[in-house]
Amino acid sequence: MPYVPEIEEEDGSFGETATRHSLTEDELSQAAREVGRLSRDLERLREQIRTERADHEHLLAVVSHELRTPITVVGGFLRLLLAEGAGPLGEEQRCFLMRAQRACEKLGAFTKRLLEGARVPLCAGALDLRPATLGPVFTEVAAAYREALTARELSLVDDIDPSHVARFDSDTIERVLSNLIDNAIRFADQRIVVTTRRLCDNGRAFVEVSVVDDGPGVREADCRHIFAPYVRGEDAGSEGLGLGLALCQRLVEAHEGQIGLAASPGGGSRFSFTLPSEG
């Protein structure tokens, strides 16, 4: 007979013994069946994850392949035009073609890293982090979107403080700012303003970069999942795959920053992200 411990009373005497509860064969059998069911569910979940990951990587392989061909073709024609193989160029024409060539090269580099970036999580070690101001990045993005802004009769205002120095990868943050400005161009009524300010969070200093538009704003129902992949707001129409803001979030978080959305005080949307402050 197994040992059953006695319960000591406050006065030092021993009272009634504790009742031992043993599992019956039926209970043991039921527990074994439950463990087996959970094990099968876990294996099904693992298989589902493996399948979804394989499908995801296949999709990225197809996308990168489909992008590579037109990028190569466009790049070839740009080089031909810049070499004046199709006739002499004016100064302004050469300037436009050189900007297009730089954009094409950046897109080619992004496409090349697309699969690698999906398979291996982006980390700070993969970034070329240097102290800098946001002014030069803004200048590059503003030049790239000059025609798009003109077509919609929008003004892009630079309110970036040159004393706000952050530590970031220039090419990566240019992609973030490009995505946010591209998004703002689709919804703004008259103007888009890019601003910076210093913030302090838990003893750490950050530079916050904001892109503010005067459009209709984002629906409250869309705000909760606006940064999720493949999600587009109801007002986004048929443009895009809903990956731009998800990509922005990933790139900002790789800098140990955060990105968010708020309503603009004057109406419209205010997308902002933080970067570690330098100095």
CSV table of C-alpha atoms in Angstrom, one decimal:
chain,number,residue,atom,x,y,z
A,1,MET,CA,0.0,0.0,0.0
A,2,PRO,CA,1.5,3.4,-1.0
A,3,TYR,CA,2.5,5.9,1.7
A,4,VAL,CA,-0.1,8.6,2.5
A,5,PRO,CA,1.2,11.7,4.3
A,6,GLU,CA,-0.5,12.8,7.5
A,7,ILE,CA,-1.6,16.4,8.0
A,8,GLU,CA,-0.1,18.1,11.1
A,9,GLU,CA,-2.4,20.3,13.1
A,10,GLU,CA,-1.4,23.6,14.6
A,11,ASP,CA,-1.0,22.0,18.1
A,12,GLY,CA,1.5,19.5,16.7
A,13,SER,CA,-0.9,16.5,16.7
A,14,PHE,CA,-1.8,14.6,13.5
A,15,GLY,CA,-5.4,14.6,12.3
A,16,GLU,CA,-7.1,13.0,9.3
A,17,THR,CA,-4.8,11.8,6.6
A,18,ALA,CA,-4.9,13.4,3.1
A,19,THR,CA,-6.9,11.5,0.6
A,20,ARG,CA,-4.8,10.2,-2.3
A,21,HIS,CA,-6.4,10.5,-5.8
A,22,SER,CA,-5.2,8.0,-8.4
A,23,LEU,CA,-6.1,8.1,-12.1
A,24,THR,CA,-8.3,5.3,-13.3
A,25,GLU,CA,-7.5,3.3,-16.5
A,26,ASP,CA,-10.3,5.2,-18.3
A,27,GLU,CA,-8.8,8.6,-17.3
A,28,LEU,CA,-5.3,7.5,-18.4
A,29,SER,CA,-6.7,6.2,-21.7
A,30,GLN,CA,-8.6,9.5,-22.3
A,31,ALA,CA,-5.5,11.6,-21.4
A,32,ALA,CA,-3.4,9.5,-23.9
A,33,ARG,CA,-6.0,10.1,-26.6
A,34,GLU,CA,-5.9,13.8,-26.0
A,35,VAL,CA,-2.1,13.9,-26.1
A,36,GLY,CA,-2.3,12.0,-29.4
A,37,ARG,CA,-4.8,14.4,-30.8
A,38,LEU,CA,-2.7,17.4,-29.8
A,39,SER,CA,0.3,15.8,-31.4
A,40,ARG,CA,-1.5,15.3,-34.7
A,41,ASP,CA,-2.8,18.9,-34.6
A,42,LEU,CA,0.7,20.2,-34.1
A,43,GLU,CA,2.1,18.1,-37.0
A,44,ARG,CA,-0.7,19.4,-39.3
A,45,LEU,CA,0.1,23.0,-38.2
A,46,ARG,CA,3.8,22.4,-39.0
A,47,GLU,CA,3.0,21.0,-42.4
A,48,GLN,CA,0.7,24.0,-43.1
A,49,ILE,CA,3.5,26.4,-42.2
A,50,ARG,CA,6.0,24.5,-44.4
A,51,THR,CA,3.5,24.6,-47.3
A,52,GLU,CA,2.7,28.3,-46.9
A,53,ARG,CA,6.4,29.1,-46.6
A,54,ALA,CA,7.2,27.2,-49.8
A,55,ASP,CA,4.3,28.9,-51.6
A,56,HIS,CA,5.6,32.3,-50.3
A,57,GLU,CA,9.1,31.7,-51.6
A,58,HIS,CA,7.8,30.4,-54.9
A,59,LEU,CA,5.8,33.6,-55.3
A,60,LEU,CA,8.8,35.8,-54.5
A,61,ALA,CA,10.9,33.8,-57.0
A,62,VAL,CA,8.3,34.4,-59.7
A,63,VAL,CA,8.0,38.1,-58.9
A,64,SER,CA,11.8,38.7,-58.8
A,65,HIS,CA,12.1,36.9,-62.2
A,66,GLU,CA,9.3,38.8,-63.8
A,67,LEU,CA,10.8,42.1,-62.5
A,68,ARG,CA,14.3,41.3,-63.6
A,69,THR,CA,13.6,41.1,-67.3
A,70,PRO,CA,11.9,44.5,-67.7
A,71,ILE,CA,14.4,46.2,-65.5
A,72,THR,CA,17.2,44.9,-67.7
A,73,VAL,CA,15.4,46.1,-70.8
A,74,VAL,CA,14.7,49.5,-69.4
A,75,GLY,CA,18.3,49.8,-68.1
A,76,GLY,CA,19.7,48.9,-71.5
A,77,PHE,CA,17.6,51.6,-73.3
A,78,LEU,CA,18.6,54.2,-70.7
A,79,ARG,CA,22.3,53.5,-71.2
A,80,LEU,CA,21.7,53.7,-75.0
A,81,LEU,CA,20.0,57.1,-74.7
A,82,LEU,CA,22.6,58.5,-72.3
A,83,ALA,CA,25.3,57.4,-74.7
A,84,GLU,CA,23.4,59.5,-77.3
A,85,GLY,CA,23.0,56.4,-79.5
A,86,ALA,CA,19.6,57.6,-80.5
A,87,GLY,CA,20.5,61.2,-81.1
A,88,PRO,CA,21.9,64.2,-79.1
A,89,LEU,CA,20.4,65.1,-75.7
A,90,GLY,CA,19.6,68.4,-74.1
A,91,GLU,CA,20.8,69.1,-70.6
A,92,GLU,CA,17.4,68.7,-69.1
A,93,GLN,CA,16.8,65.4,-71.0
A,94,ARG,CA,20.1,64.0,-69.8
A,95,CYS,CA,19.2,65.0,-66.2
A,96,PHE,CA,15.8,63.2,-66.4
A,97,LEU,CA,17.4,60.1,-68.0
A,98,MET,CA,20.1,60.0,-65.3
A,99,ARG,CA,17.5,60.1,-62.6
A,100,ALA,CA,15.6,57.3,-64.3
A,101,GLN,CA,18.8,55.2,-64.5
A,102,ARG,CA,19.5,55.7,-60.8
A,103,ALA,CA,15.9,54.6,-60.0
A,104,CYS,CA,16.3,51.6,-62.3
A,105,GLU,CA,19.5,50.6,-60.6
A,106,LYS,CA,18.0,50.8,-57.2
A,107,LEU,CA,15.0,48.7,-58.3
A,108,GLY,CA,17.4,46.1,-59.7
A,109,ALA,CA,19.3,45.9,-56.5
A,110,PHE,CA,16.1,45.6,-54.5
A,111,THR,CA,14.8,42.8,-56.8
A,112,LYS,CA,18.1,41.0,-56.3
A,113,ARG,CA,17.7,41.1,-52.6
A,114,LEU,CA,14.0,40.3,-52.6
A,115,LEU,CA,14.3,36.6,-52.0
A,116,GLU,CA,17.2,36.9,-49.6
A,117,GLY,CA,15.4,39.5,-47.6
A,118,ALA,CA,12.3,37.3,-47.3
A,119,ARG,CA,14.2,34.2,-46.2
A,120,VAL,CA,16.5,35.9,-43.8
A,121,PRO,CA,15.0,38.5,-41.4
A,122,LEU,CA,16.5,41.9,-41.9
A,123,CYS,CA,18.7,43.0,-39.0
A,124,ALA,CA,20.7,46.0,-38.2
A,125,GLY,CA,23.9,44.2,-39.2
A,126,ALA,CA,22.7,44.2,-42.8
A,127,LEU,CA,22.4,47.9,-42.8
A,128,ASP,CA,25.0,50.6,-43.5
A,129,LEU,CA,24.2,52.7,-40.5
A,130,ARG,CA,25.7,56.2,-40.5
A,131,PRO,CA,24.9,59.5,-38.8
A,132,ALA,CA,23.2,61.9,-41.2
A,133,THR,CA,20.4,64.4,-41.5
A,134,LEU,CA,17.2,63.6,-43.5
A,135,GLY,CA,17.6,66.5,-45.9
A,136,PRO,CA,19.6,64.7,-48.7
A,137,VAL,CA,17.2,61.8,-48.6
A,138,PHE,CA,14.3,64.1,-48.9
A,139,THR,CA,15.9,65.9,-51.9
A,140,GLU,CA,16.4,62.6,-53.7
A,141,VAL,CA,12.8,61.5,-53.1
A,142,ALA,CA,11.4,64.9,-54.1
A,143,ALA,CA,13.3,64.9,-57.4
A,144,ALA,CA,12.0,61.4,-58.2
A,145,TYR,CA,8.3,62.5,-57.6
A,146,ARG,CA,8.5,65.9,-59.2
A,147,GLU,CA,6.5,64.9,-62.2
A,148,ALA,CA,3.9,63.0,-60.2
A,149,LEU,CA,3.4,66.0,-57.9
A,150,THR,CA,3.1,68.4,-60.8
A,151,ALA,CA,0.5,66.2,-62.5
A,152,ARG,CA,-1.7,66.3,-59.4
A,153,GLU,CA,-0.9,70.0,-58.7
A,154,LEU,CA,0.5,69.2,-55.2
A,155,SER,CA,3.2,70.9,-53.3
A,156,LEU,CA,5.8,68.9,-51.3
A,157,VAL,CA,7.1,71.0,-48.4
A,158,ASP,CA,10.4,70.4,-46.7
A,159,ASP,CA,10.2,71.2,-43.0
A,160,ILE,CA,13.2,69.1,-42.0
A,161,ASP,CA,15.5,70.6,-39.3
A,162,PRO,CA,19.1,70.2,-40.4
A,163,SER,CA,20.2,69.9,-36.7
A,164,HIS,CA,18.3,66.6,-36.3
A,165,VAL,CA,20.9,64.0,-36.9
A,166,ALA,CA,19.9,60.3,-36.9
A,167,ARG,CA,21.8,57.0,-37.4
A,168,PHE,CA,20.3,55.2,-40.4
A,169,ASP,CA,21.0,53.4,-43.7
A,170,SER,CA,20.4,56.1,-46.4
A,171,ASP,CA,19.1,53.8,-49.2
A,172,THR,CA,16.8,52.0,-46.9
A,173,ILE,CA,15.2,55.1,-45.4
A,174,GLU,CA,14.9,56.6,-48.9
A,175,ARG,CA,12.7,53.6,-49.7
A,176,VAL,CA,10.6,54.2,-46.6
A,177,LEU,CA,10.2,57.9,-47.3
A,178,SER,CA,9.4,57.1,-51.0
A,179,ASN,CA,6.6,54.7,-50.0
A,180,LEU,CA,5.1,57.2,-47.6
A,181,ILE,CA,5.2,60.1,-50.0
A,182,ASP,CA,3.9,57.9,-52.9
A,183,ASN,CA,1.0,57.0,-50.6
A,184,ALA,CA,0.4,60.6,-49.7
A,185,ILE,CA,0.4,61.8,-53.3
A,186,ARG,CA,-2.6,59.5,-54.1
A,187,PHE,CA,-4.7,61.1,-51.3
A,188,ALA,CA,-3.5,64.6,-50.7
A,189,ASP,CA,-5.7,67.5,-51.8
A,190,GLN,CA,-3.1,70.3,-52.0
A,191,ARG,CA,0.1,69.6,-50.1
A,192,ILE,CA,2.3,67.2,-48.3
A,193,VAL,CA,4.7,68.3,-45.5
A,194,VAL,CA,7.7,66.3,-44.3
A,195,THR,CA,8.9,67.3,-40.9
A,196,THR,CA,11.3,66.1,-38.2
A,197,ARG,CA,11.5,66.5,-34.4
A,198,ARG,CA,13.4,65.1,-31.5
A,199,LEU,CA,11.8,62.6,-29.1
A,200,CYS,CA,12.8,60.7,-26.0
A,201,ASP,CA,11.5,57.3,-25.1
A,202,ASN,CA,12.7,55.3,-22.0
A,203,GLY,CA,15.9,57.3,-21.8
A,204,ARG,CA,16.7,56.9,-25.6
A,205,ALA,CA,16.7,59.8,-28.0
A,206,PHE,CA,15.1,59.5,-31.4
A,207,VAL,CA,14.4,61.6,-34.5
A,208,GLU,CA,10.8,61.4,-35.6
A,209,VAL,CA,10.1,61.8,-39.4
A,210,SER,CA,6.5,62.6,-40.3
A,211,VAL,CA,4.8,62.7,-43.7
A,212,VAL,CA,1.6,64.7,-43.4
A,213,ASP,CA,-1.1,65.2,-46.1
A,214,ASP,CA,-4.3,67.1,-46.2
A,215,GLY,CA,-6.4,64.3,-47.8
A,216,PRO,CA,-9.5,62.6,-46.4
A,217,GLY,CA,-7.6,60.6,-43.9
A,218,VAL,CA,-7.7,56.8,-43.2
A,219,ARG,CA,-10.9,55.1,-42.1
A,220,GLU,CA,-10.8,54.0,-38.5
A,221,ALA,CA,-11.6,50.4,-39.5
A,222,ASP,CA,-8.4,50.4,-41.7
A,223,CYS,CA,-6.1,52.0,-39.1
A,224,ARG,CA,-6.0,48.8,-37.0
A,225,HIS,CA,-4.3,46.7,-39.8
A,226,ILE,CA,-2.9,49.3,-42.2
A,227,PHE,CA,0.7,48.0,-41.7
A,228,ALA,CA,-0.3,44.3,-42.3
A,229,PRO,CA,0.9,42.7,-45.6
A,230,TYR,CA,-1.5,42.6,-48.5
A,231,VAL,CA,-3.9,45.0,-46.8
A,232,ARG,CA,-5.2,48.1,-48.6
A,233,GLY,CA,-7.6,50.7,-47.4
A,234,GLU,CA,-11.1,50.8,-48.8
A,235,ASP,CA,-10.2,54.1,-50.6
A,236,ALA,CA,-7.0,52.7,-52.1
A,237,GLY,CA,-8.7,51.6,-55.3
A,238,SER,CA,-7.0,49.0,-57.4
A,239,GLU,CA,-3.4,50.4,-57.0
A,240,GLY,CA,-0.7,48.4,-55.4
A,241,LEU,CA,-0.6,45.1,-53.6
A,242,GLY,CA,-0.8,46.4,-50.0
A,243,LEU,CA,2.9,45.7,-49.4
A,244,GLY,CA,4.3,49.3,-49.2
A,245,LEU,CA,3.4,50.1,-45.6
A,246,ALA,CA,4.3,46.6,-44.4
A,247,LEU,CA,7.7,47.0,-46.0
A,248,CYS,CA,8.1,50.4,-44.3
A,249,GLN,CA,7.4,48.9,-40.9
A,250,ARG,CA,9.9,46.1,-41.4
A,251,LEU,CA,12.7,48.5,-42.5
A,252,VAL,CA,12.0,51.0,-39.7
A,253,GLU,CA,12.0,48.2,-37.1
A,254,ALA,CA,15.4,47.0,-38.5
A,255,HIS,CA,16.7,50.5,-37.4
A,256,GLU,CA,15.2,49.8,-33.9
A,257,GLY,CA,12.5,52.5,-34.6
A,258,GLN,CA,8.8,52.4,-34.8
A,259,ILE,CA,6.2,53.6,-37.4
A,260,GLY,CA,2.7,54.7,-36.8
A,261,LEU,CA,-0.4,56.5,-38.2
A,262,ALA,CA,-2.4,59.3,-36.7
A,263,ALA,CA,-4.9,61.8,-37.9
A,264,SER,CA,-3.4,65.1,-38.9
A,265,PRO,CA,-4.6,68.0,-36.7
A,266,GLY,CA,-5.6,70.0,-39.8
A,267,GLY,CA,-7.3,67.0,-41.4
A,268,GLY,CA,-5.7,64.2,-43.4
A,269,SER,CA,-3.2,61.6,-42.3
A,270,ARG,CA,0.1,61.7,-40.5
A,271,PHE,CA,2.5,58.8,-41.0
A,272,SER,CA,5.6,59.0,-38.8
A,273,PHE,CA,8.5,56.8,-38.0
A,274,THR,CA,11.5,57.1,-35.6
A,275,LEU,CA,15.2,56.6,-36.0
A,276,PRO,CA,17.9,56.5,-33.3
A,277,SER,CA,19.2,60.0,-32.7
A,278,GLU,CA,22.9,60.6,-33.1
A,279,GLY,CA,24.4,62.9,-30.5
